[in-house]
PDB file of C-alpha atoms in Angstrom:
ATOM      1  CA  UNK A   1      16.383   2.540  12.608  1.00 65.00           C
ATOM      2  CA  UNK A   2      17.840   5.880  12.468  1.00 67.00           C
ATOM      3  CA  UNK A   3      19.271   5.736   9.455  1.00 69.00           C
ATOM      4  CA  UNK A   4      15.643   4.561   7.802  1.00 66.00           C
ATOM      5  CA  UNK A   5      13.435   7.142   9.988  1.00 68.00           C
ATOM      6  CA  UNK A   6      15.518  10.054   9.543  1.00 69.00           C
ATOM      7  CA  UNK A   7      18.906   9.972   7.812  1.00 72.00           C
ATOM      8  CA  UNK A   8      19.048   9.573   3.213  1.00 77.00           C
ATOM      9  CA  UNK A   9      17.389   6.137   2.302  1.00 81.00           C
ATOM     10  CA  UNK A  10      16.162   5.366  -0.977  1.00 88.00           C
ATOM     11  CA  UNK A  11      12.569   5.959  -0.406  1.00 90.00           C
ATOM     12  CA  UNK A  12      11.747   9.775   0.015  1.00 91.00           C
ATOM     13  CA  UNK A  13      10.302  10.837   4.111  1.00 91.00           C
ATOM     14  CA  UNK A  14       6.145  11.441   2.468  1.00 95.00           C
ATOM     15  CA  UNK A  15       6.338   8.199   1.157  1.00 95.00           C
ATOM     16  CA  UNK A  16       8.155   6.599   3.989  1.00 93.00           C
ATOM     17  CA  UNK A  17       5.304   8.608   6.174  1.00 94.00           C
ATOM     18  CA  UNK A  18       2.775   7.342   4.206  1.00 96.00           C
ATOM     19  CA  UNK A  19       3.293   3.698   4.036  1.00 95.00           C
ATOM     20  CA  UNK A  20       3.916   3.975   8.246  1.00 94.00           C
ATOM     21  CA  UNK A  21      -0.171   5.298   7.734  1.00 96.00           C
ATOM     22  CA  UNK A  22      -0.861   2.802   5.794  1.00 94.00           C
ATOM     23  CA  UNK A  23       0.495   0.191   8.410  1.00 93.00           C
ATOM     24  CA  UNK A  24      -0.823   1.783  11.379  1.00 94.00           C
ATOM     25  CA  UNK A  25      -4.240   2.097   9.838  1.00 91.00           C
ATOM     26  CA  UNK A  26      -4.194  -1.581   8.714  1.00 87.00           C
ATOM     27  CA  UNK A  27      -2.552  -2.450  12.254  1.00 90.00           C
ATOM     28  CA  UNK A  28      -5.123  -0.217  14.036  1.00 90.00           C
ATOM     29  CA  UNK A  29      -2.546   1.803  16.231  1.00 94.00           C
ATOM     30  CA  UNK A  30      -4.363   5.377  16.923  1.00 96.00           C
ATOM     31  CA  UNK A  31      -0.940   6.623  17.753  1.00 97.00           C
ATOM     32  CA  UNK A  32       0.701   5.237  15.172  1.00 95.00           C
ATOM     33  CA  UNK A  33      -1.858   6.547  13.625  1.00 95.00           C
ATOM     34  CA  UNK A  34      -1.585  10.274  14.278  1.00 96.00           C
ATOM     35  CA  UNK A  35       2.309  10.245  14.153  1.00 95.00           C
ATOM     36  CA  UNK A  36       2.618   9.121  10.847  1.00 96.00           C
ATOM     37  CA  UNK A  37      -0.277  11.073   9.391  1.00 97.00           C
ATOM     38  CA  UNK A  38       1.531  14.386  10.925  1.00 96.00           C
ATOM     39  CA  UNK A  39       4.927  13.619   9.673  1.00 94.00           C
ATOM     40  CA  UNK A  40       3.491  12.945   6.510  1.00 96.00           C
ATOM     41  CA  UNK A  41       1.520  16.347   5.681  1.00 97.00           C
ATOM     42  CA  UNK A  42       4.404  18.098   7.262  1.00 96.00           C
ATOM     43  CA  UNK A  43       6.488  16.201   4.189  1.00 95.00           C
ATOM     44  CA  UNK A  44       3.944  17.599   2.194  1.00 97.00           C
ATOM     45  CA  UNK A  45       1.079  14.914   2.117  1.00 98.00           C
ATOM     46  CA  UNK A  46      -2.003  16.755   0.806  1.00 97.00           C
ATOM     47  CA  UNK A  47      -5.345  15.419   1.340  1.00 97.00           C
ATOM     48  CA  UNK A  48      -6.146  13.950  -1.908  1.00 97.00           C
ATOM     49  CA  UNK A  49      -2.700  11.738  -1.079  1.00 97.00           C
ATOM     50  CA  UNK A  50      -4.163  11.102   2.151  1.00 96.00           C
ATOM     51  CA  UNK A  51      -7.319   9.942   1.188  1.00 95.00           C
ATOM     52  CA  UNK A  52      -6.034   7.805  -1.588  1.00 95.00           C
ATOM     53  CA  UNK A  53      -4.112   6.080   0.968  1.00 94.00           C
ATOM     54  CA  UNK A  54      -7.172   5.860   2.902  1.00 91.00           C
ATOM     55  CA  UNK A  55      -8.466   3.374  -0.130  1.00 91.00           C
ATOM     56  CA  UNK A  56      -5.283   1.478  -0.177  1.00 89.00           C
ATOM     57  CA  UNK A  57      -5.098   0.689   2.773  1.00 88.00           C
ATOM     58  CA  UNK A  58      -8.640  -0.744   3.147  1.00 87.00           C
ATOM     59  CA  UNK A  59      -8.712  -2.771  -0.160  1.00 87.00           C
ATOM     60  CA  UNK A  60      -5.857  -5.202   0.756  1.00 85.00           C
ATOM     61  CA  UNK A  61      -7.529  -6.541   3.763  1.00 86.00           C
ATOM     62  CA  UNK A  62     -10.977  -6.369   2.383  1.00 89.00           C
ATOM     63  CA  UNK A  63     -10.529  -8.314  -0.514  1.00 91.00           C
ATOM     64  CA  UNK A  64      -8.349 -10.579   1.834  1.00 91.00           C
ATOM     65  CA  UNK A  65     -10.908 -11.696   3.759  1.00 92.00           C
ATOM     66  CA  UNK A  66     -12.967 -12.085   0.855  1.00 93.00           C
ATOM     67  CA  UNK A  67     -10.318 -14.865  -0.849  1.00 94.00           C
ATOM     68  CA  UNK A  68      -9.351 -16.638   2.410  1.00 94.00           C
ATOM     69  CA  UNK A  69     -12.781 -17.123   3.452  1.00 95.00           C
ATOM     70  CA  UNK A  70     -13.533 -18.598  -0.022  1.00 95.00           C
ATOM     71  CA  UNK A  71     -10.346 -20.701   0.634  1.00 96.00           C
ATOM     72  CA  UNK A  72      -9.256 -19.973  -2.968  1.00 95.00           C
ATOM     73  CA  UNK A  73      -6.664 -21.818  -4.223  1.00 96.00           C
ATOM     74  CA  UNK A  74      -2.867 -20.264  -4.254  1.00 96.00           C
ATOM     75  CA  UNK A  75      -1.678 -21.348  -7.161  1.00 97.00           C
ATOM     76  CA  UNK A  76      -5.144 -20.540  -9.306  1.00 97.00           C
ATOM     77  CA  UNK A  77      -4.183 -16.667  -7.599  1.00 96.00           C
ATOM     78  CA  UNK A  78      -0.885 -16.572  -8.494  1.00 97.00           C
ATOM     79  CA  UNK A  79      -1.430 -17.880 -12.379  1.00 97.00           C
ATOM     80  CA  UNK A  80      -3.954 -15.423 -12.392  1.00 97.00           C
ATOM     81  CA  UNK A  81      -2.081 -12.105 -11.255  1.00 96.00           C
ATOM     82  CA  UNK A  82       0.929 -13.408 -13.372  1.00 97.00           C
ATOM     83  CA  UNK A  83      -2.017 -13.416 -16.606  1.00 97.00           C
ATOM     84  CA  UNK A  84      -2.796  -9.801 -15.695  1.00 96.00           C
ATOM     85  CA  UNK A  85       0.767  -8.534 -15.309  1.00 96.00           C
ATOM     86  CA  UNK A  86       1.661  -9.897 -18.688  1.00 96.00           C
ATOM     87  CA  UNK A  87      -1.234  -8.141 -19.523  1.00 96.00           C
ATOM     88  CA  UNK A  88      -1.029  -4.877 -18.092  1.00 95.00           C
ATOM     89  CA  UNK A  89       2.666  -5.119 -20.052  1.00 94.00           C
ATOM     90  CA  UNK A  90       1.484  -5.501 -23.183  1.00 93.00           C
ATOM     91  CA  UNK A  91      -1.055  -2.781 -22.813  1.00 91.00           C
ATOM     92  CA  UNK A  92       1.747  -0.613 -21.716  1.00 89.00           C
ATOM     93  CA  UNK A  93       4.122  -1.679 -24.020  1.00 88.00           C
ATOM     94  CA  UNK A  94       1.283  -0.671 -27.154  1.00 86.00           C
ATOM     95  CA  UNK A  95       1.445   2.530 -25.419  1.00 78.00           C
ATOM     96  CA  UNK A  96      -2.883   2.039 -24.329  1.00 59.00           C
ATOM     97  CA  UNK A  97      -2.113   2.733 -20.759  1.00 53.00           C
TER      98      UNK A  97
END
């Protein structure tokens, strides 16, 4: 745990910080909460980070709830994401970004 919180770690402390936000807001832990959004602007968060992360880390549940409680098949998601990766490759790849 040390070695991950504090010590060299292939993810850099902000984003480390800011995924610990992330969880804590999805997780709703108000001390989590504050911790993580502290350690994170002293590891040079700014706000716009902040509130982008603030997005993030509403949309996953949202749109969670909104596919399990249309019981949407698996398998129909996962073709589906593969069709846009390939996709977003491509697009990237023809340099249309």
């Amino acid at each position: 745990m040390k070695r991950f919180l504090f010590g060299d770690s292939a993810i850099d402390p902000k984003t480390r910080e800011l995924v610990g936000l992330a969880v804590a807001a999805a997780i709703g832990c108000e001390y989590c909460r504050h911790f993580h959004k502290g350690a994170a602007q002293l590891h040079g968060a700014t706000e716009a980070e902040l509130a982008e992360l603030s997005f993030l880390a509403s949309y996953t549940p949202r749109y969670s709830a909104l596919i399990q409680a249309q019981d949407y098949d698996l398998e129909v998601f996962k073709d589906e994401t593969e069709q846009i990766a390939t996709h977003l490759q491509s697009q990237s790849a023809a340099g249309d970004d």
